[in-house]
Amino acid sequence: MKIPCAHCDKNAVSITKLAAHMLFRHPAMEVVCHYCDQKFGGPADKLDKPAWDDFRGHVYKEILKKKMYEHSSKASGASSDAVALRGVGRCPHGAAVKCKNFPNCPGAKCIYSHGQCRYDITCNKSTCPFDHSNRPRVCMACINDMKGDRSRRRY
């Protein structure tokens, strides 16, 4: 994945290379996140190590969010309620955990893995407790990450 510079059309191959590019090509310009336009404390040549670490960490999180949104919009076909699917694609939280209460759990509302249904997409039981590829589980950790980021920006 290419990471765009906020000041020019350069795409870096890593966050470290992006930081180096900004430091050497745009030393007098403010360090800004391309994805959300957040500023990181002044011109590139005046930033200290903790500020650069904050910038790298922030851009890394923004890239993860972008990948999750891209994956979920491809999977569901909708971009408005974009959420990642647990353990699928670029979700950073790993595979879904097996449900301890299966088969006596809330079914579709349960966020844990139930094993694949043998009929999969041809299954016509609306209350089938198994997982289906056309009805995937949502990653609650990704949803909580997104909610947390939104609440932090408001203050």
GROMACS .gro file of N, CA and C in nm:
model
  465
    1MET      N    1   0.084  -0.118   0.000
    1MET     CA    2   0.000   0.000   0.000
    1MET      C    3   0.089   0.124   0.000
    2LYS      N    4   0.051   0.219  -0.079
    2LYS     CA    5   0.124   0.346  -0.088
    2LYS      C    6   0.063   0.446   0.010
    3ILE      N    7   0.150   0.519   0.079
    3ILE     CA    8   0.106   0.618   0.177
    3ILE      C    9   0.133   0.757   0.121
    4PRO      N   10   0.029   0.836   0.095
    4PRO     CA   11   0.048   0.966   0.030
    4PRO      C   12   0.102   1.074   0.124
    5CYS      N   13   0.181   1.162   0.067
    5CYS     CA   14   0.232   1.280   0.138
    5CYS      C   15   0.122   1.386   0.136
    6ALA      N   16   0.109   1.461   0.245
    6ALA     CA   17   0.006   1.564   0.254
    6ALA      C   18   0.042   1.690   0.175
    7HIS      N   19   0.170   1.704   0.135
    7HIS     CA   20   0.215   1.826   0.070
    7HIS      C   21   0.241   1.812  -0.080
    8CYS      N   22   0.260   1.691  -0.129
    8CYS     CA   23   0.288   1.672  -0.272
    8CYS      C   24   0.225   1.541  -0.317
    9ASP      N   25   0.252   1.500  -0.441
    9ASP     CA   26   0.191   1.378  -0.494
    9ASP      C   27   0.277   1.254  -0.472
   10LYS      N   28   0.377   1.262  -0.387
   10LYS     CA   29   0.464   1.148  -0.357
   10LYS      C   30   0.389   1.045  -0.275
   11ASN      N   31   0.408   0.917  -0.308
   11ASN     CA   32   0.353   0.806  -0.231
   11ASN      C   33   0.468   0.726  -0.173
   12ALA      N   34   0.474   0.714  -0.041
   12ALA     CA   35   0.580   0.640   0.026
   12ALA      C   36   0.539   0.494   0.045
   13VAL      N   37   0.638   0.406   0.054
   13VAL     CA   38   0.609   0.263   0.071
   13VAL      C   39   0.596   0.225   0.219
   14SER      N   40   0.638   0.312   0.309
   14SER     CA   41   0.625   0.286   0.453
   14SER      C   42   0.608   0.418   0.527
   15ILE      N   43   0.565   0.407   0.651
   15ILE     CA   44   0.545   0.526   0.733
   15ILE      C   45   0.679   0.593   0.763
   16THR      N   46   0.782   0.513   0.785
   16THR     CA   47   0.916   0.567   0.811
   16THR      C   48   0.967   0.645   0.691
   17LYS      N   49   0.946   0.590   0.571
   17LYS     CA   50   0.989   0.660   0.449
   17LYS      C   51   0.909   0.788   0.429
   18LEU      N   52   0.781   0.786   0.466
   18LEU     CA   53   0.700   0.908   0.457
   18LEU      C   54   0.754   1.016   0.551
   19ALA      N   55   0.788   0.976   0.674
   19ALA     CA   56   0.843   1.073   0.770
   19ALA      C   57   0.975   1.130   0.719
   20ALA      N   58   1.061   1.044   0.663
   20ALA     CA   59   1.189   1.091   0.609
   20ALA      C   60   1.165   1.185   0.491
   21HIS      N   61   1.070   1.151   0.405
   21HIS     CA   62   1.037   1.236   0.290
   21HIS      C   63   0.993   1.375   0.338
   22MET      N   64   0.904   1.377   0.437
   22MET     CA   65   0.854   1.506   0.487
   22MET      C   66   0.968   1.587   0.550
   23LEU      N   67   1.058   1.521   0.620
   23LEU     CA   68   1.169   1.590   0.685
   23LEU      C   69   1.267   1.650   0.585
   24PHE      N   70   1.297   1.577   0.477
   24PHE     CA   71   1.397   1.623   0.382
   24PHE      C   72   1.341   1.702   0.264
   25ARG      N   73   1.217   1.675   0.224
   25ARG     CA   74   1.159   1.746   0.109
   25ARG      C   75   1.073   1.865   0.149
   26HIS      N   76   1.015   1.861   0.268
   26HIS     CA   77   0.926   1.969   0.313
   26HIS      C   78   0.964   2.012   0.455
   27PRO      N   79   1.089   2.049   0.480
   27PRO     CA   80   1.132   2.080   0.618
   27PRO      C   81   1.063   2.203   0.678
   28ALA      N   82   1.025   2.298   0.598
   28ALA     CA   83   0.964   2.421   0.651
   28ALA      C   84   0.812   2.411   0.663
   29MET      N   85   0.753   2.304   0.610
   29MET     CA   86   0.607   2.289   0.615
   29MET      C   87   0.566   2.211   0.739
   30GLU      N   88   0.442   2.235   0.784
   30GLU     CA   89   0.390   2.164   0.901
   30GLU      C   90   0.372   2.016   0.871
   31VAL      N   91   0.395   1.933   0.972
   31VAL     CA   92   0.372   1.789   0.959
   31VAL      C   93   0.222   1.766   0.978
   32VAL      N   94   0.159   1.713   0.872
   32VAL     CA   95   0.014   1.698   0.869
   32VAL      C   96  -0.020   1.557   0.822
   33CYS      N   97  -0.125   1.498   0.881
   33CYS     CA   98  -0.175   1.368   0.837
   33CYS      C   99  -0.255   1.388   0.708
   34HIS      N  100  -0.223   1.312   0.606
   34HIS     CA  101  -0.294   1.321   0.478
   34HIS      C  102  -0.441   1.279   0.492
   35TYR      N  103  -0.469   1.184   0.581
   35TYR     CA  104  -0.602   1.126   0.591
   35TYR      C  105  -0.702   1.215   0.666
   36CYS      N  106  -0.658   1.282   0.773
   36CYS     CA  107  -0.753   1.359   0.854
   36CYS      C  108  -0.711   1.504   0.876
   37ASP      N  109  -0.600   1.547   0.817
   37ASP     CA  110  -0.548   1.684   0.828
   37ASP      C  111  -0.512   1.726   0.971
   38GLN      N  112  -0.482   1.628   1.056
   38GLN     CA  113  -0.437   1.660   1.192
   38GLN      C  114  -0.293   1.712   1.187
   39LYS      N  115  -0.266   1.819   1.262
   39LYS     CA  116  -0.132   1.879   1.265
   39LYS      C  117  -0.055   1.824   1.385
   40PHE      N  118   0.077   1.816   1.371
   40PHE     CA  119   0.161   1.755   1.474
   40PHE      C  120   0.267   1.849   1.530
   41GLY      N  121   0.235   1.974   1.550
   41GLY     CA  122   0.322   2.062   1.625
   41GLY      C  123   0.425   2.142   1.550
   42GLY      N  124   0.402   2.177   1.427
   42GLY     CA  125   0.493   2.268   1.360
   42GLY      C  126   0.566   2.210   1.241
   43PRO      N  127   0.668   2.284   1.194
   43PRO     CA  128   0.743   2.241   1.076
   43PRO      C  129   0.822   2.113   1.101
   44ALA      N  130   0.848   2.040   0.996
   44ALA     CA  131   0.915   1.910   1.007
   44ALA      C  132   1.053   1.921   1.069
   45ASP      N  133   1.129   2.025   1.036
   45ASP     CA  134   1.265   2.035   1.088
   45ASP      C  135   1.270   2.076   1.236
   46LYS      N  136   1.158   2.120   1.292
   46LYS     CA  137   1.153   2.161   1.433
   46LYS      C  138   1.094   2.054   1.525
   47LEU      N  139   1.041   1.945   1.469
   47LEU     CA  140   0.976   1.842   1.550
   47LEU      C  141   1.078   1.757   1.624
   48ASP      N  142   1.043   1.719   1.749
   48ASP     CA  143   1.130   1.632   1.827
   48ASP      C  144   1.088   1.486   1.808
   49LYS      N  145   1.164   1.393   1.866
   49LYS     CA  146   1.139   1.250   1.847
   49LYS      C  147   0.999   1.207   1.894
   50PRO      N  148   0.951   1.250   2.013
   50PRO     CA  149   0.816   1.209   2.053
   50PRO      C  150   0.706   1.255   1.956
   51ALA      N  151   0.723   1.373   1.898
   51ALA     CA  152   0.623   1.422   1.801
   51ALA      C  153   0.625   1.336   1.675
   52TRP      N  154   0.745   1.296   1.629
   52TRP     CA  155   0.755   1.208   1.512
   52TRP      C  156   0.695   1.071   1.543
   53ASP      N  157   0.717   1.022   1.666
   53ASP     CA  158   0.658   0.894   1.706
   53ASP      C  159   0.506   0.903   1.707
   54ASP      N  160   0.453   1.014   1.755
   54ASP     CA  161   0.307   1.036   1.753
   54ASP      C  162   0.255   1.036   1.609
   55PHE      N  163   0.327   1.105   1.521
   55PHE     CA  164   0.288   1.112   1.380
   55PHE      C  165   0.286   0.972   1.318
   56ARG      N  166   0.393   0.895   1.340
   56ARG     CA  167   0.400   0.760   1.283
   56ARG      C  168   0.287   0.671   1.336
   57GLY      N  169   0.264   0.677   1.467
   57GLY     CA  170   0.156   0.597   1.526
   57GLY      C  171   0.019   0.637   1.474
   58HIS      N  172  -0.002   0.767   1.460
   58HIS     CA  173  -0.130   0.817   1.410
   58HIS      C  174  -0.155   0.772   1.266
   59VAL      N  175  -0.053   0.788   1.180
   59VAL     CA  176  -0.068   0.749   1.039
   59VAL      C  177  -0.092   0.598   1.029
   60TYR      N  178  -0.023   0.520   1.113
   60TYR     CA  179  -0.043   0.375   1.113
   60TYR      C  180  -0.189   0.341   1.144
   61LYS      N  181  -0.247   0.405   1.246
   61LYS     CA  182  -0.387   0.380   1.281
   61LYS      C  183  -0.481   0.423   1.168
   62GLU      N  184  -0.451   0.535   1.104
   62GLU     CA  185  -0.535   0.582   0.993
   62GLU      C  186  -0.531   0.483   0.876
   63ILE      N  187  -0.413   0.427   0.850
   63ILE     CA  188  -0.401   0.329   0.742
   63ILE      C  189  -0.482   0.205   0.775
   64LEU      N  190  -0.474   0.158   0.900
   64LEU     CA  191  -0.553   0.041   0.940
   64LEU      C  192  -0.702   0.068   0.923
   65LYS      N  193  -0.747   0.186   0.966
   65LYS     CA  194  -0.889   0.220   0.950
   65LYS      C  195  -0.928   0.221   0.804
   66LYS      N  196  -0.842   0.277   0.720
   66LYS     CA  197  -0.872   0.283   0.577
   66LYS      C  198  -0.885   0.142   0.520
   67LYS      N  199  -0.793   0.052   0.559
   67LYS     CA  200  -0.799  -0.086   0.510
   67LYS      C  201  -0.925  -0.156   0.558
   68MET      N  202  -0.965  -0.132   0.683
   68MET     CA  203  -1.087  -0.194   0.735
   68MET      C  204  -1.209  -0.145   0.659
   69TYR      N  205  -1.217  -0.014   0.635
   69TYR     CA  206  -1.330   0.041   0.561
   69TYR      C  207  -1.333  -0.015   0.419
   70GLU      N  208  -1.218  -0.024   0.354
   70GLU     CA  209  -1.213  -0.077   0.218
   70GLU      C  210  -1.262  -0.220   0.215
   71HIS      N  211  -1.213  -0.301   0.310
   71HIS     CA  212  -1.252  -0.442   0.312
   71HIS      C  213  -1.401  -0.458   0.336
   72SER      N  214  -1.454  -0.385   0.434
   72SER     CA  215  -1.595  -0.402   0.466
   72SER      C  216  -1.685  -0.350   0.356
   73SER      N  217  -1.644  -0.243   0.287
   73SER     CA  218  -1.728  -0.192   0.180
   73SER      C  219  -1.729  -0.288   0.062
   74LYS      N  220  -1.619  -0.359   0.039
   74LYS     CA  221  -1.617  -0.460  -0.067
   74LYS      C  222  -1.703  -0.579  -0.029
   75ALA      N  223  -1.699  -0.618   0.100
   75ALA     CA  224  -1.773  -0.735   0.146
   75ALA      C  225  -1.923  -0.710   0.150
   76SER      N  226  -1.964  -0.592   0.197
   76SER     CA  227  -2.107  -0.567   0.214
   76SER      C  228  -2.168  -0.490   0.099
   77GLY      N  229  -2.086  -0.422   0.021
   77GLY     CA  230  -2.137  -0.343  -0.089
   77GLY      C  231  -2.185  -0.206  -0.045
   78ALA      N  232  -2.177  -0.176   0.086
   78ALA     CA  233  -2.219  -0.046   0.138
   78ALA      C  234  -2.101   0.024   0.204
   79SER      N  235  -2.092   0.153   0.183
   79SER     CA  236  -1.980   0.226   0.243
   79SER      C  237  -2.021   0.311   0.362
   80SER      N  238  -2.150   0.326   0.388
   80SER     CA  239  -2.193   0.414   0.497
   80SER      C  240  -2.172   0.351   0.634
   81ASP      N  241  -2.207   0.227   0.652
   81ASP     CA  242  -2.190   0.159   0.781
   81ASP      C  243  -2.072   0.064   0.774
   82ALA      N  244  -1.958   0.113   0.733
   82ALA     CA  245  -1.842   0.029   0.710
   82ALA      C  246  -1.783  -0.023   0.840
   83VAL      N  247  -1.778  -0.157   0.853
   83VAL     CA  248  -1.715  -0.221   0.967
   83VAL      C  249  -1.632  -0.338   0.917
   84ALA      N  250  -1.532  -0.374   0.993
   84ALA     CA  251  -1.447  -0.486   0.953
   84ALA      C  252  -1.512  -0.617   0.994
   85LEU      N  253  -1.478  -0.723   0.924
   85LEU     CA  254  -1.526  -0.856   0.959
   85LEU      C  255  -1.417  -0.925   1.038
   86ARG      N  256  -1.454  -0.988   1.147
   86ARG     CA  257  -1.356  -1.046   1.239
   86ARG      C  258  -1.269  -1.150   1.170
   87GLY      N  259  -1.138  -1.128   1.170
   87GLY     CA  260  -1.042  -1.225   1.117
   87GLY      C  261  -1.040  -1.236   0.967
   88VAL      N  262  -1.108  -1.146   0.896
   88VAL     CA  263  -1.114  -1.153   0.750
   88VAL      C  264  -1.042  -1.033   0.693
   89GLY      N  265  -0.966  -1.054   0.588
   89GLY     CA  266  -0.898  -0.943   0.521
   89GLY      C  267  -0.795  -0.876   0.608
   90ARG      N  268  -0.806  -0.745   0.628
   90ARG     CA  269  -0.705  -0.667   0.698
   90ARG      C  270  -0.738  -0.643   0.846
   91CYS      N  271  -0.834  -0.713   0.903
   91CYS     CA  272  -0.869  -0.694   1.044
   91CYS      C  273  -0.748  -0.727   1.131
   92PRO      N  274  -0.702  -0.633   1.215
   92PRO     CA  275  -0.582  -0.656   1.295
   92PRO      C  276  -0.606  -0.737   1.422
   93HIS      N  277  -0.730  -0.775   1.450
   93HIS     CA  278  -0.762  -0.840   1.576
   93HIS      C  279  -0.762  -0.992   1.571
   94GLY      N  280  -0.725  -1.050   1.460
   94GLY     CA  281  -0.713  -1.196   1.452
   94GLY      C  282  -0.845  -1.266   1.426
   95ALA      N  283  -0.837  -1.397   1.425
   95ALA     CA  284  -0.954  -1.479   1.393
   95ALA      C  285  -1.059  -1.471   1.504
   96ALA      N  286  -1.181  -1.501   1.466
   96ALA     CA  287  -1.290  -1.499   1.563
   96ALA      C  288  -1.270  -1.610   1.666
   97VAL      N  289  -1.313  -1.585   1.788
   97VAL     CA  290  -1.302  -1.681   1.897
   97VAL      C  291  -1.424  -1.771   1.896
   98LYS      N  292  -1.404  -1.900   1.926
   98LYS     CA  293  -1.516  -1.995   1.929
   98LYS      C  294  -1.613  -1.956   2.041
   99CYS      N  295  -1.741  -1.969   2.014
   99CYS     CA  296  -1.846  -1.936   2.110
   99CYS      C  297  -1.853  -2.043   2.218
  100LYS      N  298  -1.851  -2.001   2.345
  100LYS     CA  299  -1.858  -2.095   2.457
  100LYS      C  300  -2.001  -2.144   2.480
  101ASN      N  301  -2.100  -2.064   2.441
  101ASN     CA  302  -2.241  -2.097   2.466
  101ASN      C  303  -2.309  -2.167   2.349
  102PHE      N  304  -2.236  -2.191   2.240
  102PHE     CA  305  -2.295  -2.252   2.121
  102PHE      C  306  -2.350  -2.389   2.155
  103PRO      N  307  -2.467  -2.428   2.111
  103PRO     CA  308  -2.564  -2.359   2.024
  103PRO      C  309  -2.669  -2.278   2.100
  104ASN      N  310  -2.654  -2.262   2.231
  104ASN     CA  311  -2.755  -2.190   2.311
  104ASN      C  312  -2.716  -2.044   2.332
  105CYS      N  313  -2.692  -1.973   2.225
  105CYS     CA  314  -2.655  -1.832   2.236
  105CYS      C  315  -2.747  -1.749   2.147
  106PRO      N  316  -2.734  -1.617   2.148
  106PRO     CA  317  -2.828  -1.533   2.072
  106PRO      C  318  -2.818  -1.540   1.920
  107GLY      N  319  -2.739  -1.630   1.867
  107GLY     CA  320  -2.734  -1.650   1.722
  107GLY      C  321  -2.670  -1.536   1.646
  108ALA      N  322  -2.749  -1.467   1.564
  108ALA     CA  323  -2.696  -1.361   1.477
  108ALA      C  324  -2.635  -1.246   1.556
  109LYS      N  325  -2.682  -1.224   1.678
  109LYS     CA  326  -2.629  -1.116   1.761
  109LYS      C  327  -2.496  -1.153   1.827
  110CYS      N  328  -2.463  -1.281   1.830
  110CYS     CA  329  -2.340  -1.328   1.894
  110CYS      C  330  -2.220  -1.292   1.806
  111ILE      N  331  -2.113  -1.238   1.868
  111ILE     CA  332  -1.996  -1.195   1.791
  111ILE      C  333  -1.891  -1.305   1.779
  112TYR      N  334  -1.916  -1.422   1.837
  112TYR     CA  335  -1.817  -1.530   1.836
  112TYR      C  336  -1.844  -1.629   1.724
  113SER      N  337  -1.744  -1.709   1.692
  113SER     CA  338  -1.753  -1.804   1.582
  113SER      C  339  -1.835  -1.927   1.620
  114HIS      N  340  -1.918  -1.974   1.528
  114HIS     CA  341  -2.002  -2.090   1.551
  114HIS      C  342  -1.970  -2.206   1.458
  115GLY      N  343  -1.871  -2.194   1.375
  115GLY     CA  344  -1.843  -2.299   1.277
  115GLY      C  345  -1.929  -2.279   1.154
  116GLN      N  346  -1.880  -2.323   1.041
  116GLN     CA  347  -1.948  -2.300   0.914
  116GLN      C  348  -2.066  -2.396   0.895
  117CYS      N  349  -2.176  -2.343   0.848
  117CYS     CA  350  -2.294  -2.423   0.816
  117CYS      C  351  -2.265  -2.509   0.694
  118ARG      N  352  -2.306  -2.634   0.696
  118ARG     CA  353  -2.277  -2.723   0.583
  118ARG      C  354  -2.351  -2.680   0.456
  119TYR      N  355  -2.461  -2.607   0.471
  119TYR     CA  356  -2.537  -2.561   0.355
  119TYR      C  357  -2.495  -2.420   0.311
  120ASP      N  358  -2.420  -2.351   0.395
  120ASP     CA  359  -2.366  -2.218   0.370
  120ASP      C  360  -2.470  -2.123   0.310
  121ILE      N  361  -2.448  -2.072   0.188
  121ILE     CA  362  -2.539  -1.971   0.133
  121ILE      C  363  -2.673  -2.029   0.087
  122THR      N  364  -2.682  -2.160   0.073
  122THR     CA  365  -2.809  -2.220   0.033
  122THR      C  366  -2.897  -2.253   0.154
  123CYS      N  367  -2.848  -2.227   0.275
  123CYS     CA  368  -2.924  -2.254   0.397
  123CYS      C  369  -3.047  -2.163   0.399
  124ASN      N  370  -3.165  -2.222   0.421
  124ASN     CA  371  -3.288  -2.142   0.421
  124ASN      C  372  -3.348  -2.126   0.561
  125LYS      N  373  -3.276  -2.170   0.664
  125LYS     CA  374  -3.322  -2.155   0.802
  125LYS      C  375  -3.280  -2.018   0.855
  126SER      N  376  -3.374  -1.933   0.885
  126SER     CA  377  -3.339  -1.798   0.933
  126SER      C  378  -3.280  -1.802   1.074
  127THR      N  379  -3.309  -1.907   1.150
  127THR     CA  380  -3.257  -1.919   1.287
  127THR      C  381  -3.139  -2.014   1.297
  128CYS      N  382  -3.076  -2.046   1.186
  128CYS     CA  383  -2.961  -2.138   1.187
  128CYS      C  384  -2.850  -2.080   1.274
  129PRO      N  385  -2.800  -2.156   1.373
  129PRO     CA  386  -2.700  -2.102   1.465
  129PRO      C  387  -2.557  -2.100   1.409
  130PHE      N  388  -2.536  -2.160   1.292
  130PHE     CA  389  -2.402  -2.167   1.234
  130PHE      C  390  -2.368  -2.040   1.155
  131ASP      N  391  -2.238  -2.024   1.125
  131ASP     CA  392  -2.192  -1.912   1.043
  131ASP      C  393  -2.219  -1.938   0.896
  132HIS      N  394  -2.245  -1.831   0.821
  132HIS     CA  395  -2.267  -1.838   0.677
  132HIS      C  396  -2.181  -1.732   0.610
  133SER      N  397  -2.129  -1.761   0.493
  133SER     CA  398  -2.039  -1.665   0.427
  133SER      C  399  -2.113  -1.538   0.382
  134ASN      N  400  -2.244  -1.547   0.361
  134ASN     CA  401  -2.319  -1.427   0.322
  134ASN      C  402  -2.374  -1.351   0.443
  135ARG      N  403  -2.352  -1.402   0.564
  135ARG     CA  404  -2.390  -1.334   0.689
  135ARG      C  405  -2.273  -1.339   0.787
  136PRO      N  406  -2.163  -1.268   0.756
  136PRO     CA  407  -2.043  -1.279   0.840
  136PRO      C  408  -2.056  -1.205   0.972
  137ARG      N  409  -1.974  -1.247   1.068
  137ARG     CA  410  -1.970  -1.183   1.201
  137ARG      C  411  -1.894  -1.051   1.192
  138VAL      N  412  -1.934  -0.954   1.269
  138VAL     CA  413  -1.869  -0.823   1.271
  138VAL      C  414  -1.765  -0.821   1.382
  139CYS      N  415  -1.651  -0.757   1.357
  139CYS     CA  416  -1.546  -0.746   1.458
  139CYS      C  417  -1.581  -0.633   1.554
  140MET      N  418  -1.618  -0.667   1.676
  140MET     CA  419  -1.656  -0.566   1.774
  140MET      C  420  -1.537  -0.482   1.819
  141ALA      N  421  -1.417  -0.539   1.818
  141ALA     CA  422  -1.298  -0.462   1.856
  141ALA      C  423  -1.275  -0.348   1.757
  142CYS      N  424  -1.296  -0.374   1.627
  142CYS     CA  425  -1.280  -0.269   1.526
  142CYS      C  426  -1.386  -0.161   1.544
  143ILE      N  427  -1.508  -0.201   1.573
  143ILE     CA  428  -1.616  -0.105   1.594
  143ILE      C  429  -1.585  -0.018   1.715
  144ASN      N  430  -1.537  -0.080   1.824
  144ASN     CA  431  -1.502  -0.003   1.944
  144ASN      C  432  -1.386   0.091   1.917
  145ASP      N  433  -1.287   0.047   1.836
  145ASP     CA  434  -1.176   0.135   1.799
  145ASP      C  435  -1.228   0.258   1.726
  146MET      N  436  -1.319   0.237   1.631
  146MET     CA  437  -1.373   0.348   1.553
  146MET      C  438  -1.455   0.442   1.642
  147LYS      N  439  -1.535   0.386   1.733
  147LYS     CA  440  -1.614   0.469   1.825
  147LYS      C  441  -1.523   0.550   1.915
  148GLY      N  442  -1.416   0.488   1.964
  148GLY     CA  443  -1.321   0.556   2.052
  148GLY      C  444  -1.252   0.671   1.982
  149ASP      N  445  -1.214   0.652   1.856
  149ASP     CA  446  -1.148   0.758   1.780
  149ASP      C  447  -1.242   0.875   1.758
  150ARG      N  448  -1.370   0.848   1.733
  150ARG     CA  449  -1.467   0.956   1.711
  150ARG      C  450  -1.486   1.038   1.838
  151SER      N  451  -1.496   0.970   1.953
  151SER     CA  452  -1.519   1.044   2.077
  151SER      C  453  -1.397   1.125   2.117
  152ARG      N  454  -1.276   1.078   2.085
  152ARG     CA  455  -1.155   1.154   2.118
  152ARG      C  456  -1.144   1.280   2.035
  153ARG      N  457  -1.193   1.280   1.913
  153ARG     CA  458  -1.182   1.397   1.825
  153ARG      C  459  -1.275   1.510   1.867
  154ARG      N  460  -1.384   1.478   1.935
  154ARG     CA  461  -1.482   1.580   1.972
  154ARG      C  462  -1.430   1.673   2.080
  155TYR      N  463  -1.341   1.625   2.162
  155TYR     CA  464  -1.296   1.704   2.277
  155TYR      C  465  -1.178   1.788   2.245
   0.00000   0.00000   0.00000
